[in-house]
mmCIF file with all atom_site columns, C-alpha atoms in Angstrom:
data_model
loop_
_atom_site.group_PDB
_atom_site.id
_atom_site.type_symbol
_atom_site.label_atom_id
_atom_site.label_alt_id
_atom_site.label_comp_id
_atom_site.label_asym_id
_atom_site.label_entity_id
_atom_site.label_seq_id
_atom_site.pdbx_PDB_ins_code
_atom_site.Cartn_x
_atom_site.Cartn_y
_atom_site.Cartn_z
_atom_site.occupancy
_atom_site.B_iso_or_equiv
_atom_site.pdbx_formal_charge
_atom_site.auth_seq_id
_atom_site.auth_comp_id
_atom_site.auth_asym_id
_atom_site.auth_atom_id
_atom_site.pdbx_PDB_model_num
ATOM 1   C CA . ASN A 1 1   ? 98.241  100.688 84.727  1.00 52.00 ? 23  ASN A CA 1
ATOM 2   C CA . ALA A 1 2   ? 101.093 97.864  85.873  1.00 71.00 ? 24  ALA A CA 1
ATOM 3   C CA . GLY A 1 3   ? 100.768 97.254  89.561  1.00 89.00 ? 25  GLY A CA 1
ATOM 4   C CA . VAL A 1 4   ? 103.379 96.201  91.648  1.00 94.00 ? 26  VAL A CA 1
ATOM 5   C CA . MET A 1 5   ? 105.855 93.942  89.683  1.00 95.00 ? 27  MET A CA 1
ATOM 6   C CA . GLN A 1 6   ? 108.369 91.473  91.677  1.00 96.00 ? 28  GLN A CA 1
ATOM 7   C CA . ASN A 1 7   ? 110.649 89.136  90.090  1.00 96.00 ? 29  ASN A CA 1
ATOM 8   C CA . PRO A 1 8   ? 111.590 86.508  90.099  1.00 97.00 ? 30  PRO A CA 1
ATOM 9   C CA . ARG A 1 9   ? 108.450 84.585  91.160  1.00 95.00 ? 31  ARG A CA 1
ATOM 10  C CA . HIS A 1 10  ? 110.118 81.567  92.070  1.00 96.00 ? 32  HIS A CA 1
ATOM 11  C CA . LEU A 1 11  ? 114.090 81.622  93.254  1.00 98.00 ? 33  LEU A CA 1
ATOM 12  C CA . VAL A 1 12  ? 115.588 78.208  94.394  1.00 98.00 ? 34  VAL A CA 1
ATOM 13  C CA . ARG A 1 13  ? 118.879 78.687  96.113  1.00 98.00 ? 35  ARG A CA 1
ATOM 14  C CA . ARG A 1 14  ? 121.666 76.170  97.894  1.00 97.00 ? 36  ARG A CA 1
ATOM 15  C CA . ARG A 1 15  ? 122.503 76.818  101.405 1.00 97.00 ? 37  ARG A CA 1
ATOM 16  C CA . GLY A 1 16  ? 125.295 79.752  101.515 1.00 97.00 ? 38  GLY A CA 1
ATOM 17  C CA . GLN A 1 17  ? 124.251 81.241  98.000  1.00 98.00 ? 39  GLN A CA 1
ATOM 18  C CA . GLU A 1 18  ? 122.992 84.867  97.582  1.00 98.00 ? 40  GLU A CA 1
ATOM 19  C CA . ALA A 1 19  ? 119.290 85.712  96.758  1.00 98.00 ? 41  ALA A CA 1
ATOM 20  C CA . ARG A 1 20  ? 118.207 89.223  95.179  1.00 98.00 ? 42  ARG A CA 1
ATOM 21  C CA . LEU A 1 21  ? 114.809 89.929  94.900  1.00 98.00 ? 43  LEU A CA 1
ATOM 22  C CA . ARG A 1 22  ? 113.637 92.920  92.942  1.00 98.00 ? 44  ARG A CA 1
ATOM 23  C CA . CYS A 1 23  ? 110.266 94.882  93.352  1.00 97.00 ? 45  CYS A CA 1
ATOM 24  C CA . SER A 1 24  ? 108.941 97.555  90.906  1.00 97.00 ? 46  SER A CA 1
ATOM 25  C CA . PRO A 1 25  ? 106.089 99.683  92.642  1.00 95.00 ? 47  PRO A CA 1
ATOM 26  C CA . VAL A 1 26  ? 103.479 100.784 91.065  1.00 93.00 ? 48  VAL A CA 1
ATOM 27  C CA . LYS A 1 27  ? 104.309 103.945 89.003  1.00 90.00 ? 49  LYS A CA 1
ATOM 28  C CA . GLY A 1 28  ? 104.265 107.078 91.131  1.00 87.00 ? 50  GLY A CA 1
ATOM 29  C CA . HIS A 1 29  ? 104.754 105.351 94.103  1.00 90.00 ? 51  HIS A CA 1
ATOM 30  C CA . SER A 1 30  ? 107.582 106.238 96.146  1.00 88.00 ? 52  SER A CA 1
ATOM 31  C CA . HIS A 1 31  ? 107.040 103.998 99.499  1.00 91.00 ? 53  HIS A CA 1
ATOM 32  C CA . VAL A 1 32  ? 108.282 100.535 99.372  1.00 95.00 ? 54  VAL A CA 1
ATOM 33  C CA . TYR A 1 33  ? 107.472 97.791  102.263 1.00 95.00 ? 55  TYR A CA 1
ATOM 34  C CA . TRP A 1 34  ? 108.699 94.224  102.056 1.00 97.00 ? 56  TRP A CA 1
ATOM 35  C CA . TYR A 1 35  ? 107.081 91.532  103.856 1.00 97.00 ? 57  TYR A CA 1
ATOM 36  C CA . ARG A 1 36  ? 107.907 87.751  104.478 1.00 96.00 ? 58  ARG A CA 1
ATOM 37  C CA . GLN A 1 37  ? 105.624 85.102  104.972 1.00 92.00 ? 59  GLN A CA 1
ATOM 38  C CA . LEU A 1 38  ? 106.818 81.893  106.316 1.00 88.00 ? 60  LEU A CA 1
ATOM 39  C CA . PRO A 1 39  ? 104.724 78.730  105.702 1.00 81.00 ? 61  PRO A CA 1
ATOM 40  C CA . GLU A 1 40  ? 101.514 78.680  107.628 1.00 76.00 ? 62  GLU A CA 1
ATOM 41  C CA . GLU A 1 41  ? 101.702 82.194  108.986 1.00 80.00 ? 63  GLU A CA 1
ATOM 42  C CA . GLY A 1 42  ? 100.858 85.772  108.082 1.00 83.00 ? 64  GLY A CA 1
ATOM 43  C CA . LEU A 1 43  ? 102.851 88.695  107.111 1.00 91.00 ? 65  LEU A CA 1
ATOM 44  C CA . LYS A 1 44  ? 105.352 90.025  109.052 1.00 94.00 ? 66  LYS A CA 1
ATOM 45  C CA . PHE A 1 45  ? 106.863 93.112  108.364 1.00 94.00 ? 67  PHE A CA 1
ATOM 46  C CA . MET A 1 46  ? 110.646 93.744  107.365 1.00 96.00 ? 68  MET A CA 1
ATOM 47  C CA . VAL A 1 47  ? 111.617 97.123  106.122 1.00 96.00 ? 69  VAL A CA 1
ATOM 48  C CA . TYR A 1 48  ? 109.888 100.320 104.841 1.00 94.00 ? 70  TYR A CA 1
ATOM 49  C CA . LEU A 1 49  ? 111.671 102.468 102.487 1.00 94.00 ? 71  LEU A CA 1
ATOM 50  C CA . GLN A 1 50  ? 111.416 105.868 100.576 1.00 92.00 ? 72  GLN A CA 1
ATOM 51  C CA . LYS A 1 51  ? 113.845 106.616 97.445  1.00 89.00 ? 73  LYS A CA 1
ATOM 52  C CA . GLU A 1 52  ? 117.348 106.193 98.489  1.00 89.00 ? 74  GLU A CA 1
ATOM 53  C CA . ASN A 1 53  ? 116.239 105.831 102.104 1.00 93.00 ? 75  ASN A CA 1
ATOM 54  C CA . ILE A 1 54  ? 115.515 103.285 104.758 1.00 94.00 ? 76  ILE A CA 1
ATOM 55  C CA . ILE A 1 55  ? 112.542 104.676 106.621 1.00 91.00 ? 77  ILE A CA 1
ATOM 56  C CA . ASP A 1 56  ? 112.102 101.524 108.883 1.00 91.00 ? 78  ASP A CA 1
ATOM 57  C CA . GLU A 1 57  ? 113.786 98.530  108.909 1.00 93.00 ? 79  GLU A CA 1
ATOM 58  C CA . SER A 1 58  ? 112.673 97.042  112.620 1.00 91.00 ? 80  SER A CA 1
ATOM 59  C CA . GLY A 1 59  ? 111.459 93.970  111.096 1.00 93.00 ? 81  GLY A CA 1
ATOM 60  C CA . MET A 1 60  ? 114.921 92.925  109.177 1.00 95.00 ? 82  MET A CA 1
ATOM 61  C CA . PRO A 1 61  ? 117.240 90.270  110.761 1.00 94.00 ? 83  PRO A CA 1
ATOM 62  C CA . LYS A 1 62  ? 120.267 91.894  111.872 1.00 90.00 ? 84  LYS A CA 1
ATOM 63  C CA . GLU A 1 63  ? 122.551 89.762  109.551 1.00 95.00 ? 85  GLU A CA 1
ATOM 64  C CA . ARG A 1 64  ? 122.443 88.634  106.203 1.00 97.00 ? 86  ARG A CA 1
ATOM 65  C CA . PHE A 1 65  ? 119.474 90.874  104.992 1.00 97.00 ? 87  PHE A CA 1
ATOM 66  C CA . SER A 1 66  ? 119.765 93.958  103.287 1.00 97.00 ? 88  SER A CA 1
ATOM 67  C CA . ALA A 1 67  ? 117.050 96.456  101.238 1.00 97.00 ? 89  ALA A CA 1
ATOM 68  C CA . GLU A 1 68  ? 117.754 99.009  98.928  1.00 96.00 ? 90  GLU A CA 1
ATOM 69  C CA . PHE A 1 69  ? 115.567 101.487 96.782  1.00 95.00 ? 91  PHE A CA 1
ATOM 70  C CA . PRO A 1 70  ? 117.778 103.499 94.802  1.00 93.00 ? 92  PRO A CA 1
ATOM 71  C CA . LYS A 1 71  ? 116.769 106.768 92.802  1.00 90.00 ? 93  LYS A CA 1
ATOM 72  C CA . GLU A 1 72  ? 116.429 104.742 89.776  1.00 90.00 ? 94  GLU A CA 1
ATOM 73  C CA . GLY A 1 73  ? 115.527 101.265 89.230  1.00 92.00 ? 95  GLY A CA 1
ATOM 74  C CA . PRO A 1 74  ? 113.735 98.926  91.493  1.00 95.00 ? 96  PRO A CA 1
ATOM 75  C CA . SER A 1 75  ? 113.803 98.011  95.102  1.00 97.00 ? 97  SER A CA 1
ATOM 76  C CA . ILE A 1 76  ? 116.205 95.006  96.105  1.00 98.00 ? 98  ILE A CA 1
ATOM 77  C CA . LEU A 1 77  ? 115.938 92.743  99.000  1.00 98.00 ? 99  LEU A CA 1
ATOM 78  C CA . ARG A 1 78  ? 119.403 90.717  99.374  1.00 98.00 ? 100 ARG A CA 1
ATOM 79  C CA . ILE A 1 79  ? 119.688 87.681  101.016 1.00 98.00 ? 101 ILE A CA 1
ATOM 80  C CA . GLN A 1 80  ? 123.301 86.684  101.731 1.00 98.00 ? 102 GLN A CA 1
ATOM 81  C CA . GLN A 1 81  ? 124.652 83.110  102.804 1.00 98.00 ? 103 GLN A CA 1
ATOM 82  C CA . VAL A 1 82  ? 120.910 81.775  102.835 1.00 97.00 ? 104 VAL A CA 1
ATOM 83  C CA . VAL A 1 83  ? 119.944 78.984  105.118 1.00 97.00 ? 105 VAL A CA 1
ATOM 84  C CA . ARG A 1 84  ? 116.986 77.067  105.027 1.00 95.00 ? 106 ARG A CA 1
ATOM 85  C CA . GLY A 1 85  ? 114.967 78.994  107.609 1.00 94.00 ? 107 GLY A CA 1
ATOM 86  C CA . ASP A 1 86  ? 114.789 81.519  105.092 1.00 96.00 ? 108 ASP A CA 1
ATOM 87  C CA . SER A 1 87  ? 112.738 79.558  102.680 1.00 96.00 ? 109 SER A CA 1
ATOM 88  C CA . ALA A 1 88  ? 109.599 82.084  102.597 1.00 96.00 ? 110 ALA A CA 1
ATOM 89  C CA . ALA A 1 89  ? 107.382 84.022  100.148 1.00 94.00 ? 111 ALA A CA 1
ATOM 90  C CA . TYR A 1 90  ? 108.566 87.659  99.976  1.00 97.00 ? 112 TYR A CA 1
ATOM 91  C CA . PHE A 1 91  ? 106.033 90.210  99.349  1.00 96.00 ? 113 PHE A CA 1
ATOM 92  C CA . CYS A 1 92  ? 106.698 93.894  98.160  1.00 96.00 ? 114 CYS A CA 1
ATOM 93  C CA . ALA A 1 93  ? 104.105 96.698  98.476  1.00 95.00 ? 115 ALA A CA 1
ATOM 94  C CA . SER A 1 94  ? 104.118 99.931  97.499  1.00 93.00 ? 116 SER A CA 1
ATOM 95  C CA . SER A 1 95  ? 101.969 103.144 98.438  1.00 90.00 ? 117 SER A CA 1
ATOM 96  C CA . PRO A 1 96  ? 101.592 106.786 97.024  1.00 85.00 ? 118 PRO A CA 1
ATOM 97  C CA . PRO A 1 97  ? 103.170 109.262 99.353  1.00 77.00 ? 119 PRO A CA 1
ATOM 98  C CA . THR A 1 98  ? 99.894  111.011 100.248 1.00 74.00 ? 120 THR A CA 1
ATOM 99  C CA . LEU A 1 99  ? 97.821  107.742 100.666 1.00 69.00 ? 121 LEU A CA 1
ATOM 100 C CA . TRP A 1 100 ? 100.109 105.643 102.606 1.00 67.00 ? 122 TRP A CA 1
ATOM 101 C CA . ASN A 1 101 ? 97.873  103.566 104.217 1.00 73.00 ? 123 ASN A CA 1
ATOM 102 C CA . GLU A 1 102 ? 96.837  101.685 101.206 1.00 81.00 ? 124 GLU A CA 1
ATOM 103 C CA . GLN A 1 103 ? 99.310  99.010  99.885  1.00 88.00 ? 125 GLN A CA 1
ATOM 104 C CA . PHE A 1 104 ? 99.455  97.574  96.772  1.00 91.00 ? 126 PHE A CA 1
ATOM 105 C CA . PHE A 1 105 ? 100.919 93.949  96.799  1.00 92.00 ? 127 PHE A CA 1
ATOM 106 C CA . GLY A 1 106 ? 103.005 92.618  94.128  1.00 94.00 ? 128 GLY A CA 1
ATOM 107 C CA . PRO A 1 107 ? 102.527 88.606  93.366  1.00 92.00 ? 129 PRO A CA 1
ATOM 108 C CA . GLY A 1 108 ? 105.674 87.635  95.883  1.00 94.00 ? 130 GLY A CA 1
ATOM 109 C CA . THR A 1 109 ? 108.598 85.802  95.135  1.00 96.00 ? 131 THR A CA 1
ATOM 110 C CA . ARG A 1 110 ? 108.782 82.091  96.846  1.00 95.00 ? 132 ARG A CA 1
ATOM 111 C CA . LEU A 1 111 ? 112.402 81.560  97.651  1.00 97.00 ? 133 LEU A CA 1
ATOM 112 C CA . THR A 1 112 ? 113.188 77.882  98.352  1.00 97.00 ? 134 THR A CA 1
ATOM 113 C CA . VAL A 1 113 ? 116.608 77.000  99.763  1.00 97.00 ? 135 VAL A CA 1
ATOM 114 C CA . LEU A 1 114 ? 117.965 73.725  99.657  1.00 95.00 ? 136 LEU A CA 1
ATOM 115 C CA . ALA B 2 1   ? 102.953 97.944  119.948 1.00 80.00 ? 26  ALA B CA 1
ATOM 116 C CA . GLN B 2 2   ? 100.154 96.588  117.918 1.00 87.00 ? 27  GLN B CA 1
ATOM 117 C CA . SER B 2 3   ? 98.861  93.264  117.216 1.00 92.00 ? 28  SER B CA 1
ATOM 118 C CA . VAL B 2 4   ? 96.024  91.419  115.425 1.00 95.00 ? 29  VAL B CA 1
ATOM 119 C CA . THR B 2 5   ? 93.871  87.991  116.474 1.00 95.00 ? 30  THR B CA 1
ATOM 120 C CA . GLN B 2 6   ? 92.275  86.329  114.198 1.00 96.00 ? 31  GLN B CA 1
ATOM 121 C CA . LEU B 2 7   ? 89.820  83.891  115.569 1.00 93.00 ? 32  LEU B CA 1
ATOM 122 C CA . GLY B 2 8   ? 89.867  80.557  113.589 1.00 91.00 ? 33  GLY B CA 1
ATOM 123 C CA . SER B 2 9   ? 92.629  79.730  111.055 1.00 92.00 ? 34  SER B CA 1
ATOM 124 C CA . HIS B 2 10  ? 90.074  77.329  109.019 1.00 95.00 ? 35  HIS B CA 1
ATOM 125 C CA . VAL B 2 11  ? 86.499  78.193  108.393 1.00 97.00 ? 36  VAL B CA 1
ATOM 126 C CA . SER B 2 12  ? 84.171  76.440  106.363 1.00 97.00 ? 37  SER B CA 1
ATOM 127 C CA . VAL B 2 13  ? 80.429  77.362  104.949 1.00 97.00 ? 38  VAL B CA 1
ATOM 128 C CA . SER B 2 14  ? 78.044  76.304  102.546 1.00 97.00 ? 39  SER B CA 1
ATOM 129 C CA . GLU B 2 15  ? 77.705  78.144  99.479  1.00 97.00 ? 40  GLU B CA 1
ATOM 130 C CA . GLY B 2 16  ? 75.083  80.921  100.111 1.00 97.00 ? 41  GLY B CA 1
ATOM 131 C CA . ALA B 2 17  ? 75.574  81.146  103.765 1.00 97.00 ? 42  ALA B CA 1
ATOM 132 C CA . LEU B 2 18  ? 76.683  83.823  105.761 1.00 97.00 ? 43  LEU B CA 1
ATOM 133 C CA . VAL B 2 19  ? 80.406  84.588  106.160 1.00 97.00 ? 44  VAL B CA 1
ATOM 134 C CA . LEU B 2 20  ? 81.829  85.660  109.455 1.00 97.00 ? 45  LEU B CA 1
ATOM 135 C CA . LEU B 2 21  ? 85.843  86.059  109.729 1.00 98.00 ? 46  LEU B CA 1
ATOM 136 C CA . ARG B 2 22  ? 86.899  87.307  113.353 1.00 97.00 ? 47  ARG B CA 1
ATOM 137 C CA . CYS B 2 23  ? 89.326  89.779  113.951 1.00 97.00 ? 48  CYS B CA 1
ATOM 138 C CA . ASN B 2 24  ? 90.595  91.361  117.287 1.00 97.00 ? 49  ASN B CA 1
ATOM 139 C CA . TYR B 2 25  ? 93.118  93.895  117.711 1.00 95.00 ? 50  TYR B CA 1
ATOM 140 C CA . SER B 2 26  ? 95.238  95.534  120.282 1.00 93.00 ? 51  SER B CA 1
ATOM 141 C CA . SER B 2 27  ? 96.580  99.133  119.602 1.00 88.00 ? 52  SER B CA 1
ATOM 142 C CA . SER B 2 28  ? 97.723  101.798 122.132 1.00 84.00 ? 53  SER B CA 1
ATOM 143 C CA . VAL B 2 29  ? 96.815  104.603 119.773 1.00 84.00 ? 54  VAL B CA 1
ATOM 144 C CA . PRO B 2 30  ? 93.628  104.771 117.192 1.00 85.00 ? 55  PRO B CA 1
ATOM 145 C CA . PRO B 2 31  ? 93.900  101.896 114.743 1.00 89.00 ? 56  PRO B CA 1
ATOM 146 C CA . TYR B 2 32  ? 93.587  101.905 111.154 1.00 91.00 ? 57  TYR B CA 1
ATOM 147 C CA . LEU B 2 33  ? 92.256  98.185  110.115 1.00 93.00 ? 58  LEU B CA 1
ATOM 148 C CA . PHE B 2 34  ? 92.331  96.455  107.268 1.00 95.00 ? 59  PHE B CA 1
ATOM 149 C CA . TRP B 2 35  ? 91.215  93.147  105.692 1.00 96.00 ? 60  TRP B CA 1
ATOM 150 C CA . TYR B 2 36  ? 93.073  91.632  102.641 1.00 95.00 ? 61  TYR B CA 1
ATOM 151 C CA . VAL B 2 37  ? 92.338  88.492  100.680 1.00 95.00 ? 62  VAL B CA 1
ATOM 152 C CA . GLN B 2 38  ? 95.080  86.285  99.177  1.00 92.00 ? 63  GLN B CA 1
ATOM 153 C CA . TYR B 2 39  ? 94.197  83.393  96.546  1.00 91.00 ? 64  TYR B CA 1
ATOM 154 C CA . PRO B 2 40  ? 96.524  80.630  96.104  1.00 85.00 ? 65  PRO B CA 1
ATOM 155 C CA . ASN B 2 41  ? 100.159 81.779  94.523  1.00 78.00 ? 66  ASN B CA 1
ATOM 156 C CA . GLN B 2 42  ? 99.045  85.269  94.758  1.00 83.00 ? 67  GLN B CA 1
ATOM 157 C CA . GLY B 2 43  ? 99.713  88.458  96.088  1.00 85.00 ? 68  GLY B CA 1
ATOM 158 C CA . LEU B 2 44  ? 97.242  90.493  98.653  1.00 90.00 ? 69  LEU B CA 1
ATOM 159 C CA . GLN B 2 45  ? 94.475  92.371  97.513  1.00 92.00 ? 70  GLN B CA 1
ATOM 160 C CA . LEU B 2 46  ? 92.634  95.137  99.759  1.00 92.00 ? 71  LEU B CA 1
ATOM 161 C CA . LEU B 2 47  ? 89.390  94.380  100.453 1.00 95.00 ? 72  LEU B CA 1
ATOM 162 C CA . LEU B 2 48  ? 88.521  97.032  102.820 1.00 95.00 ? 73  LEU B CA 1
ATOM 163 C CA . LYS B 2 49  ? 89.670  99.541  105.288 1.00 92.00 ? 74  LYS B CA 1
ATOM 164 C CA . TYR B 2 50  ? 88.638  101.709 108.303 1.00 93.00 ? 75  TYR B CA 1
ATOM 165 C CA . THR B 2 51  ? 90.494  104.780 109.080 1.00 88.00 ? 76  THR B CA 1
ATOM 166 C CA . THR B 2 52  ? 88.126  107.183 110.503 1.00 86.00 ? 77  THR B CA 1
ATOM 167 C CA . GLY B 2 53  ? 84.483  108.209 110.385 1.00 88.00 ? 78  GLY B CA 1
ATOM 168 C CA . ALA B 2 54  ? 81.864  105.291 109.925 1.00 90.00 ? 79  ALA B CA 1
ATOM 169 C CA . THR B 2 55  ? 82.465  102.511 111.581 1.00 92.00 ? 80  THR B CA 1
ATOM 170 C CA . LEU B 2 56  ? 80.330  100.144 108.957 1.00 96.00 ? 81  LEU B CA 1
ATOM 171 C CA . VAL B 2 57  ? 82.842  99.678  105.977 1.00 96.00 ? 82  VAL B CA 1
ATOM 172 C CA . LYS B 2 58  ? 81.836  98.255  102.791 1.00 96.00 ? 83  LYS B CA 1
ATOM 173 C CA . GLY B 2 59  ? 84.257  96.566  100.344 1.00 94.00 ? 84  GLY B CA 1
ATOM 174 C CA . ILE B 2 60  ? 84.757  94.726  97.165  1.00 93.00 ? 85  ILE B CA 1
ATOM 175 C CA . ASN B 2 61  ? 82.990  91.368  96.321  1.00 93.00 ? 86  ASN B CA 1
ATOM 176 C CA . GLY B 2 62  ? 80.259  92.099  98.876  1.00 96.00 ? 87  GLY B CA 1
ATOM 177 C CA . PHE B 2 63  ? 82.007  92.063  102.117 1.00 97.00 ? 88  PHE B CA 1
ATOM 178 C CA . GLU B 2 64  ? 81.912  94.490  105.078 1.00 97.00 ? 89  GLU B CA 1
ATOM 179 C CA . ALA B 2 65  ? 83.387  94.840  108.297 1.00 97.00 ? 90  ALA B CA 1
ATOM 180 C CA . GLU B 2 66  ? 82.324  96.914  111.311 1.00 96.00 ? 91  GLU B CA 1
ATOM 181 C CA . PHE B 2 67  ? 84.926  98.118  113.726 1.00 95.00 ? 92  PHE B CA 1
ATOM 182 C CA . LYS B 2 68  ? 83.527  98.210  117.059 1.00 95.00 ? 93  LYS B CA 1
ATOM 183 C CA . LYS B 2 69  ? 85.905  100.137 119.569 1.00 93.00 ? 94  LYS B CA 1
ATOM 184 C CA . SER B 2 70  ? 84.541  98.650  122.944 1.00 94.00 ? 95  SER B CA 1
ATOM 185 C CA . GLU B 2 71  ? 85.261  95.220  121.521 1.00 95.00 ? 96  GLU B CA 1
ATOM 186 C CA . THR B 2 72  ? 88.416  95.828  119.860 1.00 95.00 ? 97  THR B CA 1
ATOM 187 C CA . SER B 2 73  ? 87.388  94.059  116.822 1.00 96.00 ? 98  SER B CA 1
ATOM 188 C CA . PHE B 2 74  ? 86.747  94.353  113.049 1.00 97.00 ? 99  PHE B CA 1
ATOM 189 C CA . HIS B 2 75  ? 84.830  91.279  111.968 1.00 98.00 ? 100 HIS B CA 1
ATOM 190 C CA . LEU B 2 76  ? 84.518  90.654  108.245 1.00 98.00 ? 101 LEU B CA 1
ATOM 191 C CA . THR B 2 77  ? 80.961  89.467  106.793 1.00 98.00 ? 102 THR B CA 1
ATOM 192 C CA . LYS B 2 78  ? 79.454  88.552  103.574 1.00 97.00 ? 103 LYS B CA 1
ATOM 193 C CA . PRO B 2 79  ? 75.254  87.571  103.492 1.00 97.00 ? 104 PRO B CA 1
ATOM 194 C CA . SER B 2 80  ? 76.024  84.719  101.157 1.00 97.00 ? 105 SER B CA 1
ATOM 195 C CA . ALA B 2 81  ? 79.055  83.133  100.029 1.00 97.00 ? 106 ALA B CA 1
ATOM 196 C CA . HIS B 2 82  ? 80.215  82.203  96.571  1.00 96.00 ? 107 HIS B CA 1
ATOM 197 C CA . MET B 2 83  ? 82.189  79.551  95.546  1.00 96.00 ? 108 MET B CA 1
ATOM 198 C CA . SER B 2 84  ? 84.808  82.305  94.308  1.00 95.00 ? 109 SER B CA 1
ATOM 199 C CA . ASP B 2 85  ? 85.593  83.525  98.111  1.00 96.00 ? 110 ASP B CA 1
ATOM 200 C CA . ALA B 2 86  ? 87.490  80.193  98.676  1.00 96.00 ? 111 ALA B CA 1
ATOM 201 C CA . ALA B 2 87  ? 90.863  82.127  99.943  1.00 96.00 ? 112 ALA B CA 1
ATOM 202 C CA . GLU B 2 88  ? 92.991  83.370  102.594 1.00 94.00 ? 113 GLU B CA 1
ATOM 203 C CA . TYR B 2 89  ? 92.075  86.472  104.430 1.00 96.00 ? 114 TYR B CA 1
ATOM 204 C CA . PHE B 2 90  ? 94.033  88.526  106.560 1.00 95.00 ? 115 PHE B CA 1
ATOM 205 C CA . CYS B 2 91  ? 93.222  90.994  109.009 1.00 96.00 ? 116 CYS B CA 1
ATOM 206 C CA . ALA B 2 92  ? 95.662  94.088  109.679 1.00 94.00 ? 117 ALA B CA 1
ATOM 207 C CA . VAL B 2 93  ? 96.489  97.213  111.845 1.00 93.00 ? 118 VAL B CA 1
ATOM 208 C CA . SER B 2 94  ? 98.305  100.028 111.642 1.00 87.00 ? 119 SER B CA 1
ATOM 209 C CA . SER B 2 95  ? 97.924  103.787 112.710 1.00 75.00 ? 120 SER B CA 1
ATOM 210 C CA . VAL B 2 96  ? 98.599  107.255 111.312 1.00 65.00 ? 121 VAL B CA 1
ATOM 211 C CA . GLN B 2 97  ? 101.152 107.400 114.314 1.00 62.00 ? 122 GLN B CA 1
ATOM 212 C CA . GLY B 2 98  ? 104.470 106.066 114.475 1.00 54.00 ? 123 GLY B CA 1
ATOM 213 C CA . ALA B 2 99  ? 105.571 103.666 111.779 1.00 56.00 ? 124 ALA B CA 1
ATOM 214 C CA . GLN B 2 100 ? 103.291 102.830 108.733 1.00 78.00 ? 125 GLN B CA 1
ATOM 215 C CA . LYS B 2 101 ? 103.918 99.236  108.672 1.00 87.00 ? 126 LYS B CA 1
ATOM 216 C CA . LEU B 2 102 ? 100.928 96.799  108.670 1.00 92.00 ? 127 LEU B CA 1
ATOM 217 C CA . VAL B 2 103 ? 100.738 94.215  111.233 1.00 92.00 ? 128 VAL B CA 1
ATOM 218 C CA . PHE B 2 104 ? 99.111  90.932  110.009 1.00 93.00 ? 129 PHE B CA 1
ATOM 219 C CA . GLY B 2 105 ? 97.302  88.307  112.036 1.00 94.00 ? 130 GLY B CA 1
ATOM 220 C CA . GLN B 2 106 ? 97.874  84.656  111.188 1.00 93.00 ? 131 GLN B CA 1
ATOM 221 C CA . GLY B 2 107 ? 95.231  84.609  108.426 1.00 93.00 ? 132 GLY B CA 1
ATOM 222 C CA . THR B 2 108 ? 91.810  82.542  108.034 1.00 95.00 ? 133 THR B CA 1
ATOM 223 C CA . ARG B 2 109 ? 91.370  80.228  105.153 1.00 95.00 ? 134 ARG B CA 1
ATOM 224 C CA . LEU B 2 110 ? 87.900  80.247  104.332 1.00 97.00 ? 135 LEU B CA 1
ATOM 225 C CA . THR B 2 111 ? 86.414  76.970  102.149 1.00 97.00 ? 136 THR B CA 1
ATOM 226 C CA . ILE B 2 112 ? 82.954  77.234  100.465 1.00 96.00 ? 137 ILE B CA 1
ATOM 227 C CA . ASN B 2 113 ? 81.178  73.950  100.451 1.00 95.00 ? 138 ASN B CA 1
ATOM 228 C CA . PRO B 2 114 ? 78.872  73.147  97.135  1.00 92.00 ? 139 PRO B CA 1
#
């Protein structure tokens, strides 16, 4: 059984470019969560999505960041016009609809902004 | 609002010694509590969780944690450390009420000395 897949594992962007991070949840999981881990810090919640719906985006920066989880395909976290402060590890987690309190994490995407 | 405090960003123990990683939480509603482990350049793996019922929870790799409501604590222990336990450990809180996001502590880096 495949776990949560994230790609790319490493992403380098220059300031002002766009970053697209992809997350494929565990098969059968309909809930996806994105977290950000800044250097030397714990994970911070960003957004919680179900298929085609954003349920909780209270942790998302107000500008430049967006997320989607379409009916078909992976969840996408999109960062427009990246800045150096966006450099971090971005983790995706998924959970099944009936066991939301057990979140399975992917290996993360490490974004470096030059 | 919920929060987690992990006492000690770095803990070092000798191989075979007791491991104790401290976690205190704040929550205005009954909490769900979690311990995750993160190995270098990997995602988070669930060690154990407390939702309801027995307050002493056993997890993988010989770890256990005890929920103490009066002390608002959920400390992680292992009787005898192994070299393979060297990793970063995160305590997290959530609840059945409201948002399903996990709120993480800052993490504790565990080093095992031979």
